[in-house]
């Protein structure tokens, strides 16, 4: 297999992990660990893992001018991305959150056009409009049917903010991951992210009563720390180094499918008409956006 095939497999595995994470993380928050405390635990664990892994690879010096770029990428790719996602997920349902994440390719296109002056054709403008209408539809009307979803509208908005932040991160990180070894890049990415999230998560993490957490929830926490945090970022970074940002972001198409199937199987969520209609609008909008990109590439 060539490098492109390996990259596609890596991003597919990352997408599968993300898909089941919606329900797995939802079981932890906010009953056992509050969202920001979970993020601090997640980022601090990843920072330790990647800096330890960095000891076993060839050292690579970061150019001084790139520290600022990594800092900005960390702010959007770690801090805003994770804080908004986990806080939003704690307020809304797994299915609604996964549907909202599909807007990420639209945000990639918007930020690409702003930051690297990528032209937007009429079809893509229409796709952006339809996709954002679907997102707005879900935010304003997508009330969750799950009992532990306390504020679905605000939760959906936070997940949309997370999607926008992740889309911007993909654009900002594209050149950096080509320039540096993935471990070298990601260890600095997480270190800066850890500095950012400490003020938000410290009080929530120290308030956790660990002896009251059931064994199955510990397994959920371990899954998020190891697979969702470390494996997905490494696999996505590898994919990003071999594929276009828009190609990587299109894999988010699969997340609602995986998240919905898993949530329905374990009984943590149910599907309603609002979610279906919003999903169709968002998917059609993203289809128009990515279809135009492919034509332009050819």
XYZ file of C-alpha atoms in Angstrom:
298
model
C 0.000 0.000 0.000
C 1.147 3.524 -0.749
C 1.337 6.397 1.721
C -1.992 7.846 0.618
C -3.748 4.534 1.348
C -2.136 4.327 4.790
C -3.216 7.909 5.440
C -6.825 7.118 4.470
C -6.834 4.058 6.768
C -5.403 6.108 9.640
C -8.044 8.826 9.268
C -10.783 6.174 9.005
C -9.703 4.592 12.313
C -9.584 8.033 13.927
C -13.112 8.705 12.677
C -14.379 5.402 14.120
C -12.879 6.282 17.513
C -14.417 9.753 17.411
C -17.796 8.273 16.507
C -18.068 6.065 19.607
C -16.488 8.737 21.840
C -19.680 10.836 21.806
C -21.500 8.229 23.892
C -18.493 7.000 25.892
C -17.529 10.506 27.051
C -21.175 11.434 27.647
C -21.417 8.616 30.220
C -18.593 10.262 32.208
C -19.844 13.864 32.106
C -21.101 15.617 34.084
C -22.065 12.981 36.675
C -18.549 11.801 37.530
C -16.187 14.407 36.077
C -17.230 17.853 34.911
C -16.269 18.814 31.317
C -13.349 21.184 31.961
C -11.879 18.859 34.578
C -12.066 16.000 32.070
C -10.298 18.151 29.482
C -7.468 19.006 31.904
C -7.074 15.296 32.691
C -7.113 14.527 28.973
C -4.597 17.192 27.938
C -2.204 16.620 30.856
C -2.161 12.855 30.164
C -1.525 13.418 26.458
C 1.236 15.935 27.198
C 2.994 13.380 29.431
C 2.589 10.601 26.848
C 3.854 12.616 23.872
C 6.790 14.210 25.695
C 7.812 10.733 26.867
C 7.469 9.410 23.309
C 9.596 12.347 22.142
C 12.550 10.946 24.087
C 12.662 7.932 21.770
C 12.670 9.699 18.415
C 15.251 11.770 16.570
C 15.404 15.271 18.014
C 14.227 18.067 15.749
C 14.650 21.742 16.492
C 11.627 24.008 16.158
C 12.299 27.271 14.356
C 11.652 30.313 16.559
C 9.108 31.772 14.149
C 7.114 28.512 14.269
C 6.585 28.536 18.041
C 4.022 31.306 17.606
C 2.273 29.322 14.843
C 2.131 26.205 17.033
C 0.832 28.310 19.933
C -2.014 29.654 17.789
C -2.742 26.172 16.376
C -2.831 24.825 19.944
C -5.264 27.517 21.051
C -7.773 26.506 18.370
C -6.917 22.798 17.986
C -6.646 21.933 21.688
C -8.069 24.638 23.935
C -11.168 25.978 22.149
C -11.750 22.704 20.312
C -11.745 20.454 23.392
C -13.301 22.819 25.929
C -16.196 23.684 23.618
C -16.733 20.056 22.569
C -16.827 18.473 26.026
C -18.866 21.294 27.555
C -21.297 21.120 24.622
C -21.501 17.324 24.780
C -22.323 17.491 28.498
C -25.346 19.671 27.647
C -26.668 18.009 24.501
C -27.061 14.476 23.099
C -24.411 12.311 21.363
C -26.346 12.256 18.073
C -26.925 16.040 17.955
C -23.264 16.681 18.792
C -22.044 14.325 16.048
C -24.351 15.931 13.463
C -23.071 19.395 14.371
C -19.468 18.269 13.866
C -20.220 17.607 10.184
C -20.043 21.387 9.600
C -16.249 21.202 9.982
C -15.518 20.864 6.208
C -17.568 24.021 5.639
C -15.473 25.851 8.234
C -12.277 24.534 6.617
C -13.388 26.063 3.313
C -14.292 29.394 4.929
C -10.983 29.685 6.784
C -9.011 28.494 3.743
C -10.575 31.267 1.681
C -9.748 33.853 4.364
C -6.235 32.741 5.325
C -4.808 31.365 2.080
C -7.063 33.266 -0.337
C -8.638 30.115 -1.750
C -11.380 31.143 -4.214
C -14.986 30.163 -3.480
C -17.284 29.434 -6.410
C -21.047 29.936 -6.470
C -21.757 26.273 -5.765
C -19.561 26.306 -2.681
C -21.151 29.541 -1.458
C -24.537 27.820 -1.769
C -23.155 24.788 0.088
C -21.862 26.971 2.919
C -25.251 28.686 3.205
C -27.255 25.436 3.240
C -24.894 23.789 5.716
C -24.993 26.742 8.103
C -28.808 26.849 7.858
C -28.846 23.193 8.906
C -26.520 23.979 11.827
C -28.721 26.901 12.895
C -31.778 24.657 12.568
C -30.228 22.105 14.921
C -29.055 24.745 17.416
C -32.417 26.472 17.718
C -34.835 23.549 17.360
C -32.822 20.424 18.092
C -33.981 19.775 21.643
C -32.633 16.461 22.827
C -34.840 13.665 24.040
C -32.231 12.369 26.496
C -32.844 13.011 30.154
C -29.306 14.156 30.965
C -29.230 16.815 28.226
C -29.885 19.978 30.205
C -29.459 22.718 27.601
C -29.430 21.291 24.075
C -29.465 24.626 22.216
C -26.393 25.999 24.013
C -24.726 22.584 23.879
C -25.254 22.370 20.111
C -23.870 25.893 19.701
C -20.728 24.946 21.654
C -20.219 21.858 19.474
C -20.580 24.106 16.405
C -17.925 26.400 17.918
C -15.778 23.315 18.370
C -16.265 22.363 14.696
C -15.297 25.867 13.593
C -12.228 25.808 15.828
C -11.191 22.383 14.515
C -11.658 23.560 10.925
C -9.363 26.530 11.583
C -6.828 24.228 13.264
C -6.691 21.975 10.170
C -5.817 24.982 8.016
C -3.256 26.377 10.467
C -1.544 23.025 11.082
C -1.238 21.908 7.457
C 2.216 23.395 6.773
C 3.535 22.644 10.257
C 2.838 18.895 10.105
C 4.642 18.696 6.777
C 7.649 20.461 8.264
C 8.052 18.570 11.553
C 7.869 15.018 12.847
C 4.301 14.394 14.131
C 5.515 13.578 17.674
C 7.681 16.718 17.791
C 4.807 18.889 16.617
C 2.131 17.346 18.802
C 4.162 17.386 22.044
C 4.526 21.170 21.719
C 0.904 21.469 20.625
C -0.273 19.739 23.814
C 2.178 21.548 26.099
C 0.827 24.927 24.976
C -2.710 23.529 25.226
C -2.065 22.359 28.801
C -1.021 25.876 29.806
C -4.235 27.239 28.284
C -6.648 24.737 29.920
C -5.239 24.664 33.481
C -7.173 27.800 34.568
C -10.436 26.282 33.268
C -10.125 22.729 34.547
C -8.116 22.827 37.773
C -11.008 23.365 40.196
C -13.246 20.797 38.455
C -10.520 18.130 38.369
C -9.603 18.555 42.030
C -13.296 18.230 42.959
C -13.561 14.684 41.498
C -14.331 11.971 44.070
C -12.348 9.135 42.484
C -13.418 6.391 44.911
C -17.072 6.876 43.913
C -16.430 6.283 40.201
C -17.567 2.808 38.976
C -15.164 0.483 37.177
C -16.944 0.813 33.814
C -16.570 4.604 33.958
C -12.836 4.195 34.573
C -12.728 2.188 31.336
C -14.550 5.030 29.564
C -12.067 7.566 30.931
C -9.129 5.393 29.838
C -10.581 5.041 26.339
C -10.897 8.822 25.959
C -7.389 9.486 27.341
C -5.611 6.891 25.206
C -7.614 6.509 22.012
C -9.623 9.718 21.567
C -6.801 11.998 22.692
C -3.571 10.321 21.581
C -4.329 7.848 18.785
C -6.766 10.097 16.894
C -4.457 13.129 16.945
C -1.506 11.058 15.714
C -3.562 9.381 12.978
C -5.148 12.664 11.893
C -1.747 14.366 11.844
C -0.378 11.600 9.642
C -3.412 11.904 7.381
C -3.058 15.680 7.287
C 0.592 15.359 6.220
C -0.379 13.178 3.232
C -3.859 14.472 2.338
C -5.566 17.819 1.786
C -7.260 19.494 4.820
C -10.617 19.242 3.037
C -10.101 15.494 2.465
C -9.350 14.897 6.158
C -12.328 16.973 7.249
C -14.702 15.083 4.908
C -14.188 11.948 7.039
C -16.320 13.709 9.642
C -19.215 12.632 7.370
C -18.914 9.204 8.981
C -19.017 10.429 12.573
C -22.808 10.944 12.827
C -23.391 7.525 11.256
C -21.072 5.760 13.713
C -22.222 7.872 16.667
C -25.917 7.295 15.886
C -25.574 3.529 15.435
C -23.536 3.159 18.632
C -25.807 5.465 20.688
C -28.933 3.621 19.529
C -27.376 0.189 20.210
C -26.424 1.071 23.803
C -29.643 3.047 24.325
C -27.997 6.344 25.281
C -29.910 8.438 22.728
C -32.829 8.414 20.305
C -33.256 9.912 16.852
C -35.897 12.577 16.133
C -37.215 14.416 13.054
C -35.351 17.652 13.820
C -32.018 15.827 13.881
C -32.822 14.056 10.610
C -33.803 17.273 8.793
C -30.774 19.170 10.114
C -28.516 16.270 9.118
C -29.847 16.271 5.544
C -29.298 20.038 5.200
C -25.779 19.885 6.641
C -24.799 16.852 4.563
C -26.112 18.441 1.365
C -24.253 21.667 2.131
C -20.996 19.830 2.777
C -21.543 17.761 -0.391
C -21.774 20.936 -2.494
C -18.665 22.341 -0.821
C -16.489 19.240 -1.254
C -17.783 18.406 -4.753
C -16.707 21.826 -6.005
C -13.289 21.407 -4.331
C -12.718 18.116 -6.134
C -13.590 19.657 -9.513
C -11.215 22.542 -8.883
C -8.429 20.107 -8.000
C -8.905 18.155 -11.213
